[in-house]
PDB file of C-alpha atoms and ligand atoms in Angstrom:
ATOM      1  CA  UNK A   1      21.946  59.607 154.947  1.00 49.00           C
ATOM      2  CA  UNK A   2      25.324  58.034 155.642  1.00 57.00           C
ATOM      3  CA  UNK A   3      26.723  59.819 152.635  1.00 60.00           C
ATOM      4  CA  UNK A   4      25.273  63.079 153.955  1.00 58.00           C
ATOM      5  CA  UNK A   5      26.975  62.574 157.332  1.00 60.00           C
ATOM      6  CA  UNK A   6      30.271  61.963 155.579  1.00 60.00           C
ATOM      7  CA  UNK A   7      29.896  65.139 153.555  1.00 55.00           C
ATOM      8  CA  UNK A   8      29.050  67.166 156.655  1.00 53.00           C
ATOM      9  CA  UNK A   9      32.051  65.706 158.500  1.00 59.00           C
ATOM     10  CA  UNK A  10      34.326  66.517 155.566  1.00 59.00           C
ATOM     11  CA  UNK A  11      33.018  70.092 155.375  1.00 53.00           C
ATOM     12  CA  UNK A  12      33.471  70.556 159.125  1.00 57.00           C
ATOM     13  CA  UNK A  13      37.026  69.230 158.956  1.00 55.00           C
ATOM     14  CA  UNK A  14      37.786  71.647 156.154  1.00 52.00           C
ATOM     15  CA  UNK A  15      36.307  74.599 158.055  1.00 52.00           C
ATOM     16  CA  UNK A  16      38.419  73.693 161.091  1.00 49.00           C
ATOM     17  CA  UNK A  17      41.564  73.379 158.998  1.00 50.00           C
ATOM     18  CA  UNK A  18      40.988  76.732 157.314  1.00 50.00           C
ATOM     19  CA  UNK A  19      40.334  78.517 160.616  1.00 48.00           C
ATOM     20  CA  UNK A  20      43.400  76.969 162.266  1.00 43.00           C
ATOM     21  CA  UNK A  21      45.580  78.100 159.364  1.00 45.00           C
ATOM     22  CA  UNK A  22      44.076  81.594 159.468  1.00 46.00           C
ATOM     23  CA  UNK A  23      44.465  82.062 163.239  1.00 44.00           C
ATOM     24  CA  UNK A  24      47.719  80.241 163.643  1.00 41.00           C
ATOM     25  CA  UNK A  25      49.593  82.049 160.923  1.00 65.00           C
ATOM     26  CA  UNK A  26      51.506  84.778 162.680  1.00 83.00           C
ATOM     27  CA  UNK A  27      52.382  87.928 160.819  1.00 95.00           C
ATOM     28  CA  UNK A  28      55.190  90.323 161.530  1.00 97.00           C
ATOM     29  CA  UNK A  29      56.135  91.449 165.047  1.00 98.00           C
ATOM     30  CA  UNK A  30      58.126  94.509 166.084  1.00 98.00           C
ATOM     31  CA  UNK A  31      60.825  92.087 167.293  1.00 98.00           C
ATOM     32  CA  UNK A  32      61.082  90.672 163.762  1.00 97.00           C
ATOM     33  CA  UNK A  33      61.687  94.171 162.367  1.00 98.00           C
ATOM     34  CA  UNK A  34      64.198  95.016 165.112  1.00 98.00           C
ATOM     35  CA  UNK A  35      66.010  91.748 164.361  1.00 98.00           C
ATOM     36  CA  UNK A  36      66.268  92.831 160.734  1.00 97.00           C
ATOM     37  CA  UNK A  37      67.677  96.147 161.981  1.00 97.00           C
ATOM     38  CA  UNK A  38      65.649  98.229 159.534  1.00 98.00           C
ATOM     39  CA  UNK A  39      62.114  98.862 158.355  1.00 98.00           C
ATOM     40  CA  UNK A  40      61.885  97.813 154.696  1.00 98.00           C
ATOM     41  CA  UNK A  41      59.256  99.912 152.900  1.00 99.00           C
ATOM     42  CA  UNK A  42      57.988  98.826 149.485  1.00 98.00           C
ATOM     43  CA  UNK A  43      56.968 101.637 147.158  1.00 98.00           C
ATOM     44  CA  UNK A  44      57.015 102.795 143.548  1.00 96.00           C
ATOM     45  CA  UNK A  45      59.014 106.009 143.220  1.00 96.00           C
ATOM     46  CA  UNK A  46      57.017 107.356 140.268  1.00 95.00           C
ATOM     47  CA  UNK A  47      54.114 108.760 142.209  1.00 97.00           C
ATOM     48  CA  UNK A  48      54.946 112.361 143.163  1.00 97.00           C
ATOM     49  CA  UNK A  49      54.566 113.998 145.641  1.00 98.00           C
ATOM     50  CA  UNK A  50      54.001 110.827 147.678  1.00 98.00           C
ATOM     51  CA  UNK A  51      57.131 109.096 146.396  1.00 98.00           C
ATOM     52  CA  UNK A  52      59.644 110.226 143.808  1.00 98.00           C
ATOM     53  CA  UNK A  53      63.358 110.248 143.110  1.00 97.00           C
ATOM     54  CA  UNK A  54      65.638 113.041 144.244  1.00 98.00           C
ATOM     55  CA  UNK A  55      68.943 111.936 142.741  1.00 97.00           C
ATOM     56  CA  UNK A  56      69.298 108.357 143.933  1.00 96.00           C
ATOM     57  CA  UNK A  57      67.141 108.843 147.018  1.00 98.00           C
ATOM     58  CA  UNK A  58      63.445 108.018 147.116  1.00 98.00           C
ATOM     59  CA  UNK A  59      61.700 110.891 148.898  1.00 98.00           C
ATOM     60  CA  UNK A  60      58.154 112.181 149.317  1.00 98.00           C
ATOM     61  CA  UNK A  61      55.274 112.404 151.732  1.00 98.00           C
ATOM     62  CA  UNK A  62      54.947 108.642 152.277  1.00 99.00           C
ATOM     63  CA  UNK A  63      58.694 108.292 152.831  1.00 98.00           C
ATOM     64  CA  UNK A  64      58.677 111.014 155.517  1.00 98.00           C
ATOM     65  CA  UNK A  65      55.724 109.286 157.167  1.00 98.00           C
ATOM     66  CA  UNK A  66      57.583 105.954 157.140  1.00 98.00           C
ATOM     67  CA  UNK A  67      60.711 107.588 158.578  1.00 98.00           C
ATOM     68  CA  UNK A  68      58.592 108.524 161.600  1.00 98.00           C
ATOM     69  CA  UNK A  69      57.300 104.930 161.800  1.00 98.00           C
ATOM     70  CA  UNK A  70      60.844 103.516 161.661  1.00 98.00           C
ATOM     71  CA  UNK A  71      61.900 105.961 164.384  1.00 98.00           C
ATOM     72  CA  UNK A  72      58.998 104.889 166.602  1.00 98.00           C
ATOM     73  CA  UNK A  73      60.028 101.226 166.181  1.00 98.00           C
ATOM     74  CA  UNK A  74      63.654 102.190 166.817  1.00 98.00           C
ATOM     75  CA  UNK A  75      65.202 101.182 163.499  1.00 98.00           C
ATOM     76  CA  UNK A  76      66.368 102.894 160.305  1.00 98.00           C
ATOM     77  CA  UNK A  77      64.373 102.747 157.099  1.00 98.00           C
ATOM     78  CA  UNK A  78      65.188 101.164 153.747  1.00 98.00           C
ATOM     79  CA  UNK A  79      63.182 101.629 150.538  1.00 98.00           C
ATOM     80  CA  UNK A  80      62.381  98.775 148.172  1.00 98.00           C
ATOM     81  CA  UNK A  81      61.522 100.587 144.934  1.00 98.00           C
ATOM     82  CA  UNK A  82      59.419  98.320 142.697  1.00 96.00           C
ATOM     83  CA  UNK A  83      56.443  98.426 140.318  1.00 94.00           C
ATOM     84  CA  UNK A  84      53.258  99.460 142.107  1.00 95.00           C
ATOM     85  CA  UNK A  85      51.486  96.264 141.116  1.00 94.00           C
ATOM     86  CA  UNK A  86      54.186  94.204 142.916  1.00 96.00           C
ATOM     87  CA  UNK A  87      54.019  96.009 146.261  1.00 97.00           C
ATOM     88  CA  UNK A  88      51.455  93.716 147.908  1.00 98.00           C
ATOM     89  CA  UNK A  89      53.164  90.503 146.743  1.00 98.00           C
ATOM     90  CA  UNK A  90      56.471  91.717 148.211  1.00 98.00           C
ATOM     91  CA  UNK A  91      54.816  92.334 151.577  1.00 98.00           C
ATOM     92  CA  UNK A  92      53.247  88.859 151.468  1.00 97.00           C
ATOM     93  CA  UNK A  93      56.553  87.194 150.621  1.00 97.00           C
ATOM     94  CA  UNK A  94      58.399  89.082 153.362  1.00 97.00           C
ATOM     95  CA  UNK A  95      60.707  91.006 150.992  1.00 98.00           C
ATOM     96  CA  UNK A  96      59.286  94.192 152.524  1.00 98.00           C
ATOM     97  CA  UNK A  97      57.857  94.863 155.982  1.00 98.00           C
ATOM     98  CA  UNK A  98      55.246  97.416 154.894  1.00 98.00           C
ATOM     99  CA  UNK A  99      54.031  99.195 151.762  1.00 98.00           C
ATOM    100  CA  UNK A 100      53.693 102.977 151.454  1.00 99.00           C
ATOM    101  CA  UNK A 101      52.686 103.834 147.917  1.00 98.00           C
ATOM    102  CA  UNK A 102      49.696 106.158 147.928  1.00 98.00           C
ATOM    103  CA  UNK A 103      47.833 102.893 148.225  1.00 98.00           C
ATOM    104  CA  UNK A 104      44.061 103.030 148.321  1.00 98.00           C
ATOM    105  CA  UNK A 105      42.217 100.779 150.754  1.00 98.00           C
ATOM    106  CA  UNK A 106      40.190  98.303 148.698  1.00 97.00           C
ATOM    107  CA  UNK A 107      38.226  95.207 149.774  1.00 96.00           C
ATOM    108  CA  UNK A 108      40.124  92.847 147.450  1.00 96.00           C
ATOM    109  CA  UNK A 109      43.493  94.097 148.735  1.00 98.00           C
ATOM    110  CA  UNK A 110      42.336  93.348 152.292  1.00 98.00           C
ATOM    111  CA  UNK A 111      42.413  89.668 151.425  1.00 97.00           C
ATOM    112  CA  UNK A 112      46.185  89.875 151.050  1.00 98.00           C
ATOM    113  CA  UNK A 113      47.294  92.648 153.417  1.00 98.00           C
ATOM    114  CA  UNK A 114      45.909  94.680 156.294  1.00 98.00           C
ATOM    115  CA  UNK A 115      45.823  98.461 156.294  1.00 98.00           C
ATOM    116  CA  UNK A 116      46.637 101.151 158.840  1.00 98.00           C
ATOM    117  CA  UNK A 117      44.176 103.930 159.561  1.00 98.00           C
ATOM    118  CA  UNK A 118      43.746 106.002 156.426  1.00 98.00           C
ATOM    119  CA  UNK A 119      45.876 109.152 156.157  1.00 98.00           C
ATOM    120  CA  UNK A 120      44.837 110.853 152.907  1.00 98.00           C
ATOM    121  CA  UNK A 121      41.731 111.344 150.756  1.00 98.00           C
ATOM    122  CA  UNK A 122      42.237 111.081 147.009  1.00 98.00           C
ATOM    123  CA  UNK A 123      40.391 110.601 143.739  1.00 98.00           C
ATOM    124  CA  UNK A 124      40.986 109.587 140.146  1.00 98.00           C
ATOM    125  CA  UNK A 125      41.155 112.401 137.578  1.00 98.00           C
ATOM    126  CA  UNK A 126      41.790 112.698 133.849  1.00 98.00           C
ATOM    127  CA  UNK A 127      44.968 114.087 132.252  1.00 98.00           C
ATOM    128  CA  UNK A 128      44.521 115.319 128.693  1.00 98.00           C
ATOM    129  CA  UNK A 129      46.468 117.237 126.079  1.00 97.00           C
ATOM    130  CA  UNK A 130      45.861 120.944 126.602  1.00 97.00           C
ATOM    131  CA  UNK A 131      44.171 121.335 123.222  1.00 96.00           C
ATOM    132  CA  UNK A 132      41.841 118.348 123.693  1.00 96.00           C
ATOM    133  CA  UNK A 133      38.172 119.249 123.363  1.00 94.00           C
ATOM    134  CA  UNK A 134      36.743 117.423 126.351  1.00 96.00           C
ATOM    135  CA  UNK A 135      33.650 118.518 128.209  1.00 95.00           C
ATOM    136  CA  UNK A 136      32.110 115.466 129.913  1.00 95.00           C
ATOM    137  CA  UNK A 137      33.260 112.143 131.340  1.00 95.00           C
ATOM    138  CA  UNK A 138      30.683 110.425 129.114  1.00 96.00           C
ATOM    139  CA  UNK A 139      33.132 111.092 126.247  1.00 97.00           C
ATOM    140  CA  UNK A 140      35.659 108.685 127.777  1.00 98.00           C
ATOM    141  CA  UNK A 141      33.995 105.670 126.172  1.00 97.00           C
ATOM    142  CA  UNK A 142      35.124 106.881 122.758  1.00 97.00           C
ATOM    143  CA  UNK A 143      38.733 107.430 123.834  1.00 98.00           C
ATOM    144  CA  UNK A 144      41.860 105.327 124.294  1.00 98.00           C
ATOM    145  CA  UNK A 145      42.515 105.508 128.023  1.00 98.00           C
ATOM    146  CA  UNK A 146      45.901 104.922 129.644  1.00 98.00           C
ATOM    147  CA  UNK A 147      46.279 103.780 133.249  1.00 98.00           C
ATOM    148  CA  UNK A 148      48.946 102.447 135.562  1.00 95.00           C
ATOM    149  CA  UNK A 149      48.786  98.650 135.944  1.00 95.00           C
ATOM    150  CA  UNK A 150      47.298  97.302 139.159  1.00 96.00           C
ATOM    151  CA  UNK A 151      45.804 100.589 140.329  1.00 98.00           C
ATOM    152  CA  UNK A 152      42.364 101.765 141.372  1.00 98.00           C
ATOM    153  CA  UNK A 153      42.418 103.958 138.250  1.00 98.00           C
ATOM    154  CA  UNK A 154      42.768 100.824 136.104  1.00 98.00           C
ATOM    155  CA  UNK A 155      39.927  99.163 138.040  1.00 97.00           C
ATOM    156  CA  UNK A 156      37.693 102.194 137.650  1.00 98.00           C
ATOM    157  CA  UNK A 157      38.142 102.347 133.876  1.00 98.00           C
ATOM    158  CA  UNK A 158      37.731  98.584 133.431  1.00 98.00           C
ATOM    159  CA  UNK A 159      34.589  98.453 135.587  1.00 97.00           C
ATOM    160  CA  UNK A 160      32.904 101.638 134.388  1.00 97.00           C
ATOM    161  CA  UNK A 161      34.111 102.509 130.907  1.00 98.00           C
ATOM    162  CA  UNK A 162      36.127 100.010 128.879  1.00 98.00           C
ATOM    163  CA  UNK A 163      39.359  98.005 128.826  1.00 98.00           C
ATOM    164  CA  UNK A 164      42.174 100.526 129.407  1.00 98.00           C
ATOM    165  CA  UNK A 165      45.725 100.440 128.091  1.00 98.00           C
ATOM    166  CA  UNK A 166      48.006  99.551 131.009  1.00 97.00           C
ATOM    167  CA  UNK A 167      51.472 100.970 131.675  1.00 95.00           C
ATOM    168  CA  UNK A 168      54.065 100.092 134.307  1.00 92.00           C
ATOM    169  CA  UNK A 169      54.030 103.671 135.609  1.00 92.00           C
ATOM    170  CA  UNK A 170      52.104 106.909 135.302  1.00 93.00           C
ATOM    171  CA  UNK A 171      55.138 108.506 133.655  1.00 93.00           C
ATOM    172  CA  UNK A 172      55.116 105.896 130.856  1.00 95.00           C
ATOM    173  CA  UNK A 173      51.379 106.460 130.318  1.00 97.00           C
ATOM    174  CA  UNK A 174      52.042 110.209 129.992  1.00 97.00           C
ATOM    175  CA  UNK A 175      54.803 109.551 127.426  1.00 97.00           C
ATOM    176  CA  UNK A 176      52.385 107.379 125.423  1.00 98.00           C
ATOM    177  CA  UNK A 177      49.818 110.188 125.445  1.00 97.00           C
ATOM    178  CA  UNK A 178      52.412 112.713 124.283  1.00 96.00           C
ATOM    179  CA  UNK A 179      53.337 110.297 121.486  1.00 96.00           C
ATOM    180  CA  UNK A 180      49.673 110.090 120.460  1.00 96.00           C
ATOM    181  CA  UNK A 181      49.184 106.401 121.372  1.00 97.00           C
ATOM    182  CA  UNK A 182      46.427 107.172 123.882  1.00 98.00           C
ATOM    183  CA  UNK A 183      44.020 110.092 124.355  1.00 98.00           C
ATOM    184  CA  UNK A 184      44.112 110.503 128.114  1.00 98.00           C
ATOM    185  CA  UNK A 185      45.524 109.117 131.353  1.00 98.00           C
ATOM    186  CA  UNK A 186      43.438 108.372 134.432  1.00 98.00           C
ATOM    187  CA  UNK A 187      45.428 108.603 137.630  1.00 98.00           C
ATOM    188  CA  UNK A 188      45.313 109.896 141.237  1.00 98.00           C
ATOM    189  CA  UNK A 189      44.651 113.624 141.587  1.00 98.00           C
ATOM    190  CA  UNK A 190      47.845 114.919 143.243  1.00 98.00           C
ATOM    191  CA  UNK A 191      50.241 112.912 141.074  1.00 97.00           C
ATOM    192  CA  UNK A 192      48.201 114.214 138.092  1.00 98.00           C
ATOM    193  CA  UNK A 193      48.946 117.814 139.123  1.00 97.00           C
ATOM    194  CA  UNK A 194      52.662 116.969 139.418  1.00 96.00           C
ATOM    195  CA  UNK A 195      52.763 115.258 136.008  1.00 97.00           C
ATOM    196  CA  UNK A 196      51.095 118.247 134.358  1.00 97.00           C
ATOM    197  CA  UNK A 197      53.532 120.656 136.049  1.00 96.00           C
ATOM    198  CA  UNK A 198      56.457 118.726 134.572  1.00 95.00           C
ATOM    199  CA  UNK A 199      54.966 118.194 131.105  1.00 95.00           C
ATOM    200  CA  UNK A 200      53.971 121.420 129.347  1.00 95.00           C
ATOM    201  CA  UNK A 201      51.019 121.031 126.996  1.00 96.00           C
ATOM    202  CA  UNK A 202      48.904 118.879 129.302  1.00 97.00           C
ATOM    203  CA  UNK A 203      45.915 119.682 131.510  1.00 98.00           C
ATOM    204  CA  UNK A 204      43.929 118.045 134.304  1.00 97.00           C
ATOM    205  CA  UNK A 205      40.173 117.616 134.038  1.00 97.00           C
ATOM    206  CA  UNK A 206      39.616 117.761 137.743  1.00 85.00           C
ATOM    207  CA  UNK A 207      36.114 116.349 138.163  1.00 94.00           C
ATOM    208  CA  UNK A 208      36.777 113.434 140.531  1.00 97.00           C
ATOM    209  CA  UNK A 209      35.849 110.005 139.174  1.00 98.00           C
ATOM    210  CA  UNK A 210      36.248 108.192 142.507  1.00 98.00           C
ATOM    211  CA  UNK A 211      36.540 108.797 146.240  1.00 98.00           C
ATOM    212  CA  UNK A 212      39.464 106.910 147.820  1.00 98.00           C
ATOM    213  CA  UNK A 213      41.622 106.850 150.920  1.00 98.00           C
ATOM    214  CA  UNK A 214      45.293 105.971 151.249  1.00 98.00           C
ATOM    215  CA  UNK A 215      46.726 103.794 154.013  1.00 99.00           C
ATOM    216  CA  UNK A 216      49.917 101.893 154.811  1.00 99.00           C
ATOM    217  CA  UNK A 217      49.814  98.220 153.775  1.00 98.00           C
ATOM    218  CA  UNK A 218      50.818  95.799 156.525  1.00 98.00           C
ATOM    219  CA  UNK A 219      51.283  91.994 156.523  1.00 98.00           C
ATOM    220  CA  UNK A 220      48.207  90.091 157.712  1.00 98.00           C
ATOM    221  CA  UNK A 221      48.050  89.140 161.408  1.00 97.00           C
ATOM    222  CA  UNK A 222      50.524  91.811 162.574  1.00 98.00           C
ATOM    223  CA  UNK A 223      48.574  93.656 165.293  1.00 98.00           C
ATOM    224  CA  UNK A 224      51.641  95.284 166.947  1.00 97.00           C
ATOM    225  CA  UNK A 225      52.667  96.793 163.659  1.00 98.00           C
ATOM    226  CA  UNK A 226      49.147  98.091 162.947  1.00 98.00           C
ATOM    227  CA  UNK A 227      49.093  99.635 166.417  1.00 98.00           C
ATOM    228  CA  UNK A 228      52.455 101.372 166.131  1.00 98.00           C
ATOM    229  CA  UNK A 229      51.664 102.792 162.681  1.00 98.00           C
ATOM    230  CA  UNK A 230      48.262 104.059 163.813  1.00 98.00           C
ATOM    231  CA  UNK A 231      49.934 105.614 166.868  1.00 98.00           C
ATOM    232  CA  UNK A 232      52.403 107.482 164.643  1.00 98.00           C
ATOM    233  CA  UNK A 233      49.574 108.778 162.421  1.00 98.00           C
ATOM    234  CA  UNK A 234      47.610 109.896 165.519  1.00 98.00           C
ATOM    235  CA  UNK A 235      50.632 111.501 167.204  1.00 98.00           C
ATOM    236  CA  UNK A 236      51.687 113.406 164.076  1.00 98.00           C
ATOM    237  CA  UNK A 237      48.126 114.634 163.606  1.00 98.00           C
ATOM    238  CA  UNK A 238      47.885 115.743 167.245  1.00 98.00           C
ATOM    239  CA  UNK A 239      51.238 117.536 167.358  1.00 98.00           C
ATOM    240  CA  UNK A 240      50.823 119.345 164.036  1.00 98.00           C
ATOM    241  CA  UNK A 241      53.638 117.512 162.208  1.00 98.00           C
ATOM    242  CA  UNK A 242      51.171 115.844 159.856  1.00 98.00           C
ATOM    243  CA  UNK A 243      49.899 119.235 158.679  1.00 98.00           C
ATOM    244  CA  UNK A 244      53.474 120.425 158.200  1.00 98.00           C
ATOM    245  CA  UNK A 245      54.160 117.397 156.005  1.00 98.00           C
ATOM    246  CA  UNK A 246      51.050 118.124 153.918  1.00 98.00           C
ATOM    247  CA  UNK A 247      52.267 121.698 153.440  1.00 98.00           C
ATOM    248  CA  UNK A 248      55.821 120.577 152.610  1.00 98.00           C
ATOM    249  CA  UNK A 249      54.489 118.512 149.687  1.00 98.00           C
ATOM    250  CA  UNK A 250      51.775 120.999 148.673  1.00 96.00           C
ATOM    251  CA  UNK A 251      49.035 118.537 149.573  1.00 97.00           C
ATOM    252  CA  UNK A 252      46.783 121.180 151.106  1.00 87.00           C
TER     253      UNK A 252
HETATM  254  N1  LIG B 301      45.920 105.022 144.698  1.00 63.01           N
HETATM  255  C1  LIG B 301      46.085 104.148 143.579  1.00 63.01           C
HETATM  256  C2  LIG B 301      45.951 102.713 144.026  1.00 63.01           C
HETATM  257  O1  LIG B 301      46.046 102.429 145.186  1.00 63.01           O
HETATM  258  C3  LIG B 301      47.405 104.370 142.841  1.00 63.01           C
HETATM  259  C4  LIG B 301      48.629 104.164 143.681  1.00 63.01           C
HETATM  260  C5  LIG B 301      49.935 104.278 142.915  1.00 63.01           C
HETATM  261  O2  LIG B 301      49.938 104.267 141.697  1.00 63.01           O
HETATM  262  N2  LIG B 301      51.043 104.404 143.593  1.00 63.01           N
HETATM  263  O3  LIG B 301      45.748 101.835 143.226  1.00 63.01           O
END
């Protein structure tokens, strides 16, 4: 019995400690961002039309959206262009204030970051060589599938089909398919359309494999930042600017 009491006391102490750490840990405030003088946005610029390079500049739908967020906070915007799979870690470490990378809201990501309201519906689709005979997704199990590391596409293939071949970017996966190393690439639907436009000889098998929604990734425990980002999304939707952005990037 005494032992039991000790165990219960130890468990209760642990629970208290964990909850204090969770509540006490403050995230990012708007003052913090203003003190830095700029909003640092982590992204991966190989995901058109959401983020891509135009010369040296990183542009795209997400970047325009973040420019509005920076303006609302009253600072300029700076892009931290890194591998997609490193975006969340860079927000956690404070190297970036937010992440805007066509990022799908997923329960396991919510353990490490918070998300804004969602702003775009997406799905995973299959890119194939134009001459590939492919009629049903059940054929995927017999194919070598390329994905981008750390993405929902990679998760989908691993959980539902087989171990995929991972690449640092969608563009590298496409190159590997053109070189005959893999049979197809599974990636988000709008980037897939862009990749096929730029690479003659490829096609998209458009049957959606997943249903997903993109949101801005925000450090944990940063309620002001969540509020301001959600306000920008709401305002742009209400005043028609959001629709204009969708049209600008051929997302509707
Ligand atoms: N939407 C996918 C994900 O969140 C892919 C994002 C990306 O590659 N930029 O995993």
